[in-house]
Amino acid sequence: MAVDRLYALLERLGNLLRTEERAAGLRHGLQPVHLQALRYLQSCNRYSNTPAALTEYLGLTKGTVSQTLLLLEEKGLLRKQPDTEDRRVVHLLVTEDGRAVLKEALPPALFKRALTGLPGEGEALEAALTGLLRSLQAANAQRSFGACGTCKHFQREGPGRFRCGLTKEPLSREDSQLLCREHEAVPQGP
Amino acid sequence: MAVDRLYALLERLGNLLRTEERAAGLRHGLQPVHLQALRYLQSCNRYSNTPAALTEYLGLTKGTVSQTLLLLEEKGLLRKQPDTEDRRVVHLLVTEDGRAVLKEALPPALFKRALTGLPGEGEALEAALTGLLRSLQAANAQRSFGACGTCKHFQREGPGRFRCGLTKEPLSREDSQLLCREHEAVPQGP
DNA sequence: CCAATTGGTATCGACTCGATACCAAATGCG
DNA sequence: CGCATTTGGTATCGAGTCGATACCAATTGG
């Protein structure tokens, strides 16, 4: 049965990845989930670097994530900054130390080697995985956390000048490449 | 950078899978690792249903796996059977209850839907994942746990009659489809 | 025959994770 | 406005994973 075989493959790869991440984090006294949190926070935009967004991304409960963040803050890999508009919200900023740890640890050496050696820059793999992820998210009513520039709210106003149709804020070229919790894929025309 | 994007995709899918597995196991008081152990034991051959093999498959330490097995045995999902040849070894047999739990829980509904809906039965995905896994295992000097019939020790002796070149034992058609810890891919000729 | 290796278990501590409870700020509605 | 509801976040607790270490029994290899 093809579905079972596919599932077994995914599970197996997921375990390998977790094991490697565990080993990579061990050198810094970090668990897999810590590295994952840092990686997300480093690649998301300013609307999405909050505990709530991270909670959705990781698929855990907010209490659990709150603990994770506490540890990262104690280790000096993370800094909390209160939001200026909404005083309940804090923003999570990866420190220089945090970036250094991430750069050293992710992707784990094993994956870096394997992924780099893939034929055609792994284009086939990326296409297949993207399709699967989209399908999963659609079935799950889950946020996609895609890059800002691929969102249906993304508006081009000129060369290098963009705007988010949701927040109405202007966006830089760098902004457009960051992950956003409000991301919605553009509907595929027939 | 393509490698980082690929890695992010893999990590994200792995987390989703874990979350779903957690939810699926919750109904039976099981953790993700328990379901994974059961699934492996149900699909491996008689050389590979031991704690040591499972330990390698899951990438954990033998102590950890021993605990996992203890719990599964207590719940009646697993039965231990001493090996007749080597009196240190035990074989792990999934009980009827264990099979029932597995059938109900894996793959999680979300994945079953998403995988079933993939174009071309997910052939592209399977090819891409298999390639990646092979590449990872090669780089890691890790066992592949492939199906018996695809192993370099697998010998055809006639219609429906096979033999393992390593253990010299005869193999049935069913045997040939089970996962084996001694599995080695046939070397690709140029 | 005895060391080294292998398969497995037991115990301990660090840590994840969910559940529950809780607080403060924002929002919605009469 | 006023008050219930919702949202963002934290604190605390218990169950359970996981690695490390130690240990035992059986096998293997000189």
mmCIF file of N, CA, C and O (backbone and C1' of nucleotides) in Angstrom, chain B residues 86 88, chain C residues 1-6, chain D residues 26-29:
data_model
loop_
_atom_site.group_PDB
_atom_site.id
_atom_site.type_symbol
_atom_site.label_atom_id
_atom_site.label_comp_id
_atom_site.label_asym_id
_atom_site.label_seq_id
_atom_site.Cartn_x
_atom_site.Cartn_y
_atom_site.Cartn_z
ATOM 1 N N ASP B 86 19.878 -18.032 20.657
ATOM 2 C CA ASP B 86 20.688 -17.134 21.481
ATOM 3 C C ASP B 86 19.872 -16.715 22.692
ATOM 4 O O ASP B 86 18.885 -15.982 22.565
ATOM 5 N N ARG B 88 20.305 -14.677 24.975
ATOM 6 C CA ARG B 88 20.259 -13.279 25.406
ATOM 7 C C ARG B 88 19.133 -12.536 24.710
ATOM 8 O O ARG B 88 18.620 -11.525 25.192
ATOM 9 P P DC C 1 38.574 -25.416 30.911
ATOM 10 O "O5'" DC C 1 39.257 -24.024 30.567
ATOM 11 C "C5'" DC C 1 40.581 -23.785 31.023
ATOM 12 C "C4'" DC C 1 40.853 -22.318 30.896
ATOM 13 C "C3'" DC C 1 39.892 -21.433 31.680
ATOM 14 O "O3'" DC C 1 40.627 -20.315 32.180
ATOM 15 C "C1'" DC C 1 39.751 -20.876 29.398
ATOM 16 P P DC C 2 40.156 -19.559 33.501
ATOM 17 O "O5'" DC C 2 40.380 -18.054 33.078
ATOM 18 C "C5'" DC C 2 41.520 -17.717 32.297
ATOM 19 C "C4'" DC C 2 41.157 -16.609 31.342
ATOM 20 C "C3'" DC C 2 40.285 -15.498 31.941
ATOM 21 O "O3'" DC C 2 40.794 -14.248 31.488
ATOM 22 C "C1'" DC C 2 39.307 -16.274 29.968
ATOM 23 P P DA C 3 40.566 -12.911 32.398
ATOM 24 O "O5'" DA C 3 40.315 -11.803 31.288
ATOM 25 C "C5'" DA C 3 41.408 -11.419 30.457
ATOM 26 C "C4'" DA C 3 40.898 -11.039 29.079
ATOM 27 C "C3'" DA C 3 40.077 -9.754 29.045
ATOM 28 O "O3'" DA C 3 40.588 -8.916 28.015
ATOM 29 C "C1'" DA C 3 38.865 -11.533 28.020
ATOM 30 P P DA C 4 40.082 -7.410 27.866
ATOM 31 O "O5'" DA C 4 39.007 -7.534 26.696
ATOM 32 C "C5'" DA C 4 39.387 -8.203 25.495
ATOM 33 C "C4'" DA C 4 38.206 -8.246 24.554
ATOM 34 C "C3'" DA C 4 37.373 -6.961 24.545
ATOM 35 O "O3'" DA C 4 37.086 -6.610 23.200
ATOM 36 C "C1'" DA C 4 35.998 -8.829 25.052
ATOM 37 P P DT C 5 36.178 -5.321 22.868
ATOM 38 O "O5'" DT C 5 34.794 -6.018 22.493
ATOM 39 C "C5'" DT C 5 34.808 -7.135 21.599
ATOM 40 C "C4'" DT C 5 33.405 -7.681 21.440
ATOM 41 C "C3'" DT C 5 32.331 -6.606 21.251
ATOM 42 O "O3'" DT C 5 31.583 -6.915 20.091
ATOM 43 C "C1'" DT C 5 31.692 -8.147 22.939
ATOM 44 P P DT C 6 30.448 -5.946 19.540
ATOM 45 O "O5'" DT C 6 29.139 -6.665 20.068
ATOM 46 C "C5'" DT C 6 28.943 -8.044 19.770
ATOM 47 C "C4'" DT C 6 27.655 -8.510 20.410
ATOM 48 C "C3'" DT C 6 26.494 -7.502 20.283
ATOM 49 O "O3'" DT C 6 25.346 -8.188 19.810
ATOM 50 C "C1'" DT C 6 26.769 -8.175 22.526
ATOM 51 P P DA D 26 22.662 -16.873 31.371
ATOM 52 O "O5'" DA D 26 23.155 -16.730 29.869
ATOM 53 C "C5'" DA D 26 22.239 -16.198 28.903
ATOM 54 C "C4'" DA D 26 23.002 -15.898 27.641
ATOM 55 C "C3'" DA D 26 23.786 -17.079 27.070
ATOM 56 O "O3'" DA D 26 23.401 -17.244 25.716
ATOM 57 C "C1'" DA D 26 25.164 -15.156 27.226
ATOM 58 P P DT D 27 23.980 -18.451 24.862
ATOM 59 O "O5'" DT D 27 25.070 -17.724 23.956
ATOM 60 C "C5'" DT D 27 24.686 -16.593 23.183
ATOM 61 C "C4'" DT D 27 25.921 -15.926 22.617
ATOM 62 C "C3'" DT D 27 26.838 -16.843 21.811
ATOM 63 O "O3'" DT D 27 26.898 -16.351 20.487
ATOM 64 C "C1'" DT D 27 28.063 -15.450 23.283
ATOM 65 P P DT D 28 27.695 -17.161 19.365
ATOM 66 O "O5'" DT D 28 29.087 -16.389 19.360
ATOM 67 C "C5'" DT D 28 29.091 -14.971 19.242
ATOM 68 C "C4'" DT D 28 30.517 -14.452 19.300
ATOM 69 C "C3'" DT D 28 31.529 -15.257 18.479
ATOM 70 O "O3'" DT D 28 32.365 -14.345 17.787
ATOM 71 C "C1'" DT D 28 32.279 -15.031 20.698
ATOM 72 P P DG D 29 33.296 -14.866 16.587
ATOM 73 O "O5'" DG D 29 34.611 -14.013 16.888
ATOM 74 C "C5'" DG D 29 34.765 -13.403 18.164
ATOM 75 C "C4'" DG D 29 36.226 -13.329 18.556
ATOM 76 C "C3'" DG D 29 37.195 -14.135 17.685
ATOM 77 O "O3'" DG D 29 38.471 -13.508 17.719
ATOM 78 C "C1'" DG D 29 37.157 -15.052 19.840
#
